[in-house]
Amino acid sequence: MPDGVWGHDWPDLSLVHAPDRLLLLSEHTAIGGRDFLWAAHQLAALLPDAPVVPVCSCVGHFTLLFAATLLRGQHVLLCSERTSARLRALAQEHQAVCVSIAGDAECANLPENGLCVPDFLAASPVRAEDVAACPNPVIAPDRLVAVVFTSGSTGQPVGHRKYWGGLVTRSVTARVLLDPEQAPACVVGTVPPYHMYGFETLVLQVLHTRVALSFGPRSYPADWQQCLNRAFAPRILVTTPLQLRALVQSGLVLPAIRRVISASAPLAVEQAAAAERVLDTEVTEIYGSTETGSLAIRRTTSGPDWRWYGGVSLNRGANGVEVSAPGTLTYALADFIETKSNGTFLLLGRMSDLIKLGGKRTSLAALNAALTAIPGVEDGAFIPPEDAGTNVLARMQVVAVSSTRSGPSILHALKAQIDPVFLPRSIRLVPALPRNAVGKLTRQALHALADRRVEEEIGSFQLRADHPCLPGHFPGAPVVPGIVLLQVGLEQLGQADLCVDMVKFLHPVLPEQKVVFFARASGAVVRLTGRQGEQLVMRAVLKAKQEHVPHD
């Protein structure tokens, strides 16, 4: 480890803070700290001497497996991509083993050569002396306990090493902000434990501080309702903006929730206000990243200012604002921030969110916020063009989820809010966006979605039967003139700097018949087609106009 990281007055570094308290609440039982330690020791005896890739979606199972891995003297590898192929590749790359717990929903993802172990949380120790004989070890602050991989939302996933002392200190600091009441809280999470957000706010809070955890299935609002009903007051709900919206709109009767914690994506003030009103609670947001862990907090409806956690320090470095905290390395923020004299700051947006088209700049987050704020839009995203510098057709693509609005109506609503240069030609409606378990859209998933539609629909056309061009084309058997089709297609394309290199009219079009136009760009070449159903009626190749340079 680099020098200067471990000079710190550490809090309690035991595996389980205050083991005589209640730790976990499941559908079947309440589990105290001593029983949890017994279960962790039983599981540790079954683990190999190798790092572990937890294949667990249940936060209770995950917490047990994490503790058992530490008792075995190893560390865990955490990633958000949950395919069997990715988990297997991660294990192979790091000489690790994939481990799942019997009955966990992710058992089906366990790769070949993985290990499925019994659920010791569901078992009862035979004798009280067996429980008492299970030690609660103190773990060294510089002990590597996890490598957490970024989600890949802005590129390839990158692993970041996490050490016990830094994680314990962050948990203790965050607890005062997340759970400030006199009585200890019970936390319920809708987020996965293998993402840094869930790892910190659920797993580590339960191990390092006084809070307890109510766990169970977490796929739907009804699952969250059951976990909240099991939890004791005061209750804290750890969630994301999309999941919070689903819960508010579910209409379910819920017990009192003292505080909602949201992260992983910006939360609109209007959405936070609606949640506070419907759930009779207060909504707070956490700011942080996989690299840094959680750093700051704010109550969304109280204003835009964020408040740093205790112990966080800032420095203006060559790469922008750098942050550090006890037990952690120094990292440059991936966001633009504006610091204030009272120690708070404003979050101005991610550096990777800046989009430039047509000589104008905007933020991808601002575009997405405008889209999802449209009534009836349940989800949506702008997809920036990767070839804006070479593609004369370069335009933003937009995908949206809506059961009540059409693509044209969403586009019409967008036109009133954003600069025309950032408008797509059309809105593509999809059943759902490929979000991961914490609601993020990775760059790979977005561009894979965009690539499924190489050819873009740009508009449609029908020529009225009484149009004046028809009597002469042709008398008694009117056919839409090819030049009319081409002109309309060019107008709908909206690219005045293109000229026609080749055009073919492949099938006659009659009056009142609908023709749909499509465009596909490849560098400086655009292929324009018109279709009547599945019938191709026109095909044209367009190229950029060459500038005319007069001779002397």
mmCIF file with all atom_site columns, C-alpha atoms in Angstrom, residues 161-252:
data_model
loop_
_atom_site.group_PDB
_atom_site.id
_atom_site.type_symbol
_atom_site.label_atom_id
_atom_site.label_alt_id
_atom_site.label_comp_id
_atom_site.label_asym_id
_atom_site.label_entity_id
_atom_site.label_seq_id
_atom_site.pdbx_PDB_ins_code
_atom_site.Cartn_x
_atom_site.Cartn_y
_atom_site.Cartn_z
_atom_site.occupancy
_atom_site.B_iso_or_equiv
_atom_site.pdbx_formal_charge
_atom_site.auth_seq_id
_atom_site.auth_comp_id
_atom_site.auth_asym_id
_atom_site.auth_atom_id
_atom_site.pdbx_PDB_model_num
ATOM 1  C CA . ARG A 1 161 ? -9.119  -2.587  -4.239  1.00 0.00 ? 161 ARG A CA 1
ATOM 2  C CA . LYS A 1 162 ? -10.923 -2.059  -0.938  1.00 0.00 ? 162 LYS A CA 1
ATOM 3  C CA . TYR A 1 163 ? -9.237  -2.392  2.454   1.00 0.00 ? 163 TYR A CA 1
ATOM 4  C CA . TRP A 1 164 ? -10.901 -3.167  5.771   1.00 0.00 ? 164 TRP A CA 1
ATOM 5  C CA . GLY A 1 165 ? -9.868  -0.061  7.714   1.00 0.00 ? 165 GLY A CA 1
ATOM 6  C CA . GLY A 1 166 ? -11.135 2.349   5.072   1.00 0.00 ? 166 GLY A CA 1
ATOM 7  C CA . LEU A 1 167 ? -14.444 0.503   4.716   1.00 0.00 ? 167 LEU A CA 1
ATOM 8  C CA . VAL A 1 168 ? -15.061 0.421   8.480   1.00 0.00 ? 168 VAL A CA 1
ATOM 9  C CA . THR A 1 169 ? -14.295 4.126   8.820   1.00 0.00 ? 169 THR A CA 1
ATOM 10 C CA . ARG A 1 170 ? -16.613 4.996   5.921   1.00 0.00 ? 170 ARG A CA 1
ATOM 11 C CA . SER A 1 171 ? -19.426 2.945   7.468   1.00 0.00 ? 171 SER A CA 1
ATOM 12 C CA . VAL A 1 172 ? -19.088 4.612   10.865  1.00 0.00 ? 172 VAL A CA 1
ATOM 13 C CA . THR A 1 173 ? -18.974 8.075   9.275   1.00 0.00 ? 173 THR A CA 1
ATOM 14 C CA . ALA A 1 174 ? -21.976 7.364   7.044   1.00 0.00 ? 174 ALA A CA 1
ATOM 15 C CA . ARG A 1 175 ? -24.054 5.854   9.868   1.00 0.00 ? 175 ARG A CA 1
ATOM 16 C CA . VAL A 1 176 ? -24.356 9.206   11.630  1.00 0.00 ? 176 VAL A CA 1
ATOM 17 C CA . LEU A 1 177 ? -25.865 10.654  8.446   1.00 0.00 ? 177 LEU A CA 1
ATOM 18 C CA . LEU A 1 178 ? -27.984 7.684   7.352   1.00 0.00 ? 178 LEU A CA 1
ATOM 19 C CA . ASP A 1 179 ? -29.241 6.643   10.790  1.00 0.00 ? 179 ASP A CA 1
ATOM 20 C CA . PRO A 1 180 ? -29.171 9.695   13.083  1.00 0.00 ? 180 PRO A CA 1
ATOM 21 C CA . GLU A 1 181 ? -32.103 8.698   15.320  1.00 0.00 ? 181 GLU A CA 1
ATOM 22 C CA . GLN A 1 182 ? -31.654 7.638   18.948  1.00 0.00 ? 182 GLN A CA 1
ATOM 23 C CA . ALA A 1 183 ? -32.844 4.080   18.338  1.00 0.00 ? 183 ALA A CA 1
ATOM 24 C CA . PRO A 1 184 ? -30.969 1.824   15.869  1.00 0.00 ? 184 PRO A CA 1
ATOM 25 C CA . ALA A 1 185 ? -32.648 1.527   12.483  1.00 0.00 ? 185 ALA A CA 1
ATOM 26 C CA . CYS A 1 186 ? -33.548 -1.468  10.336  1.00 0.00 ? 186 CYS A CA 1
ATOM 27 C CA . VAL A 1 187 ? -32.544 -1.153  6.702   1.00 0.00 ? 187 VAL A CA 1
ATOM 28 C CA . VAL A 1 188 ? -34.280 -2.611  3.624   1.00 0.00 ? 188 VAL A CA 1
ATOM 29 C CA . GLY A 1 189 ? -32.580 -2.556  0.239   1.00 0.00 ? 189 GLY A CA 1
ATOM 30 C CA . THR A 1 190 ? -33.913 -2.873  -3.292  1.00 0.00 ? 190 THR A CA 1
ATOM 31 C CA . VAL A 1 191 ? -30.358 -2.781  -4.690  1.00 0.00 ? 191 VAL A CA 1
ATOM 32 C CA . PRO A 1 192 ? -27.877 -5.656  -5.160  1.00 0.00 ? 192 PRO A CA 1
ATOM 33 C CA . PRO A 1 193 ? -25.070 -6.298  -2.667  1.00 0.00 ? 193 PRO A CA 1
ATOM 34 C CA . TYR A 1 194 ? -22.397 -6.807  -5.344  1.00 0.00 ? 194 TYR A CA 1
ATOM 35 C CA . HIS A 1 195 ? -22.551 -3.163  -6.502  1.00 0.00 ? 195 HIS A CA 1
ATOM 36 C CA . MET A 1 196 ? -20.547 -0.654  -4.426  1.00 0.00 ? 196 MET A CA 1
ATOM 37 C CA . TYR A 1 197 ? -23.717 1.225   -3.445  1.00 0.00 ? 197 TYR A CA 1
ATOM 38 C CA . GLY A 1 198 ? -25.445 -1.835  -1.993  1.00 0.00 ? 198 GLY A CA 1
ATOM 39 C CA . PHE A 1 199 ? -22.184 -3.221  -0.609  1.00 0.00 ? 199 PHE A CA 1
ATOM 40 C CA . GLU A 1 200 ? -21.646 -0.039  1.447   1.00 0.00 ? 200 GLU A CA 1
ATOM 41 C CA . THR A 1 201 ? -25.193 0.787   2.543   1.00 0.00 ? 201 THR A CA 1
ATOM 42 C CA . LEU A 1 202 ? -26.419 -2.750  3.255   1.00 0.00 ? 202 LEU A CA 1
ATOM 43 C CA . VAL A 1 203 ? -23.644 -5.287  3.843   1.00 0.00 ? 203 VAL A CA 1
ATOM 44 C CA . LEU A 1 204 ? -21.029 -3.045  5.459   1.00 0.00 ? 204 LEU A CA 1
ATOM 45 C CA . GLN A 1 205 ? -23.502 -0.964  7.482   1.00 0.00 ? 205 GLN A CA 1
ATOM 46 C CA . VAL A 1 206 ? -24.884 -4.148  9.046   1.00 0.00 ? 206 VAL A CA 1
ATOM 47 C CA . LEU A 1 207 ? -21.442 -5.551  9.873   1.00 0.00 ? 207 LEU A CA 1
ATOM 48 C CA . HIS A 1 208 ? -19.817 -2.292  11.024  1.00 0.00 ? 208 HIS A CA 1
ATOM 49 C CA . THR A 1 209 ? -22.590 -0.329  12.737  1.00 0.00 ? 209 THR A CA 1
ATOM 50 C CA . ARG A 1 210 ? -25.687 -0.767  14.857  1.00 0.00 ? 210 ARG A CA 1
ATOM 51 C CA . VAL A 1 211 ? -28.258 -1.139  12.051  1.00 0.00 ? 211 VAL A CA 1
ATOM 52 C CA . ALA A 1 212 ? -30.050 -4.413  11.302  1.00 0.00 ? 212 ALA A CA 1
ATOM 53 C CA . LEU A 1 213 ? -31.108 -5.716  7.884   1.00 0.00 ? 213 LEU A CA 1
ATOM 54 C CA . SER A 1 214 ? -34.461 -7.086  6.725   1.00 0.00 ? 214 SER A CA 1
ATOM 55 C CA . PHE A 1 215 ? -33.839 -9.162  3.606   1.00 0.00 ? 215 PHE A CA 1
ATOM 56 C CA . GLY A 1 216 ? -35.636 -11.368 1.115   1.00 0.00 ? 216 GLY A CA 1
ATOM 57 C CA . PRO A 1 217 ? -36.540 -11.323 -2.589  1.00 0.00 ? 217 PRO A CA 1
ATOM 58 C CA . ARG A 1 218 ? -36.157 -7.814  -4.065  1.00 0.00 ? 218 ARG A CA 1
ATOM 59 C CA . SER A 1 219 ? -37.491 -7.992  -7.614  1.00 0.00 ? 219 SER A CA 1
ATOM 60 C CA . TYR A 1 220 ? -40.837 -6.206  -7.230  1.00 0.00 ? 220 TYR A CA 1
ATOM 61 C CA . PRO A 1 221 ? -42.547 -3.588  -5.030  1.00 0.00 ? 221 PRO A CA 1
ATOM 62 C CA . ALA A 1 222 ? -44.513 -6.361  -3.286  1.00 0.00 ? 222 ALA A CA 1
ATOM 63 C CA . ASP A 1 223 ? -41.183 -7.939  -2.250  1.00 0.00 ? 223 ASP A CA 1
ATOM 64 C CA . TRP A 1 224 ? -39.990 -4.624  -0.807  1.00 0.00 ? 224 TRP A CA 1
ATOM 65 C CA . GLN A 1 225 ? -43.314 -4.280  1.021   1.00 0.00 ? 225 GLN A CA 1
ATOM 66 C CA . GLN A 1 226 ? -42.794 -7.657  2.720   1.00 0.00 ? 226 GLN A CA 1
ATOM 67 C CA . CYS A 1 227 ? -39.267 -6.734  3.807   1.00 0.00 ? 227 CYS A CA 1
ATOM 68 C CA . LEU A 1 228 ? -40.500 -3.398  5.174   1.00 0.00 ? 228 LEU A CA 1
ATOM 69 C CA . ASN A 1 229 ? -43.308 -5.129  7.067   1.00 0.00 ? 229 ASN A CA 1
ATOM 70 C CA . ARG A 1 230 ? -40.741 -7.439  8.721   1.00 0.00 ? 230 ARG A CA 1
ATOM 71 C CA . ALA A 1 231 ? -38.425 -4.576  9.616   1.00 0.00 ? 231 ALA A CA 1
ATOM 72 C CA . PHE A 1 232 ? -38.733 -2.697  12.895  1.00 0.00 ? 232 PHE A CA 1
ATOM 73 C CA . ALA A 1 233 ? -38.966 1.090   13.173  1.00 0.00 ? 233 ALA A CA 1
ATOM 74 C CA . PRO A 1 234 ? -37.249 3.342   12.351  1.00 0.00 ? 234 PRO A CA 1
ATOM 75 C CA . ARG A 1 235 ? -37.015 1.898   8.819   1.00 0.00 ? 235 ARG A CA 1
ATOM 76 C CA . ILE A 1 236 ? -34.545 3.032   6.151   1.00 0.00 ? 236 ILE A CA 1
ATOM 77 C CA . LEU A 1 237 ? -35.159 2.166   2.497   1.00 0.00 ? 237 LEU A CA 1
ATOM 78 C CA . VAL A 1 238 ? -32.089 1.990   0.231   1.00 0.00 ? 238 VAL A CA 1
ATOM 79 C CA . THR A 1 239 ? -33.140 2.258   -3.390  1.00 0.00 ? 239 THR A CA 1
ATOM 80 C CA . THR A 1 240 ? -32.678 3.927   -6.808  1.00 0.00 ? 240 THR A CA 1
ATOM 81 C CA . PRO A 1 241 ? -34.741 6.558   -8.663  1.00 0.00 ? 241 PRO A CA 1
ATOM 82 C CA . LEU A 1 242 ? -36.417 3.998   -10.950 1.00 0.00 ? 242 LEU A CA 1
ATOM 83 C CA . GLN A 1 243 ? -37.269 1.651   -8.088  1.00 0.00 ? 243 GLN A CA 1
ATOM 84 C CA . LEU A 1 244 ? -38.511 4.530   -5.948  1.00 0.00 ? 244 LEU A CA 1
ATOM 85 C CA . ARG A 1 245 ? -40.832 5.607   -8.761  1.00 0.00 ? 245 ARG A CA 1
ATOM 86 C CA . ALA A 1 246 ? -42.182 2.048   -9.064  1.00 0.00 ? 246 ALA A CA 1
ATOM 87 C CA . LEU A 1 247 ? -42.851 1.878   -5.320  1.00 0.00 ? 247 LEU A CA 1
ATOM 88 C CA . VAL A 1 248 ? -44.616 5.257   -5.240  1.00 0.00 ? 248 VAL A CA 1
ATOM 89 C CA . GLN A 1 249 ? -46.810 4.296   -8.197  1.00 0.00 ? 249 GLN A CA 1
ATOM 90 C CA . SER A 1 250 ? -47.611 0.810   -6.867  1.00 0.00 ? 250 SER A CA 1
ATOM 91 C CA . GLY A 1 251 ? -50.320 1.994   -4.485  1.00 0.00 ? 251 GLY A CA 1
ATOM 92 C CA . LEU A 1 252 ? -49.209 -0.580  -1.885  1.00 0.00 ? 252 LEU A CA 1
#
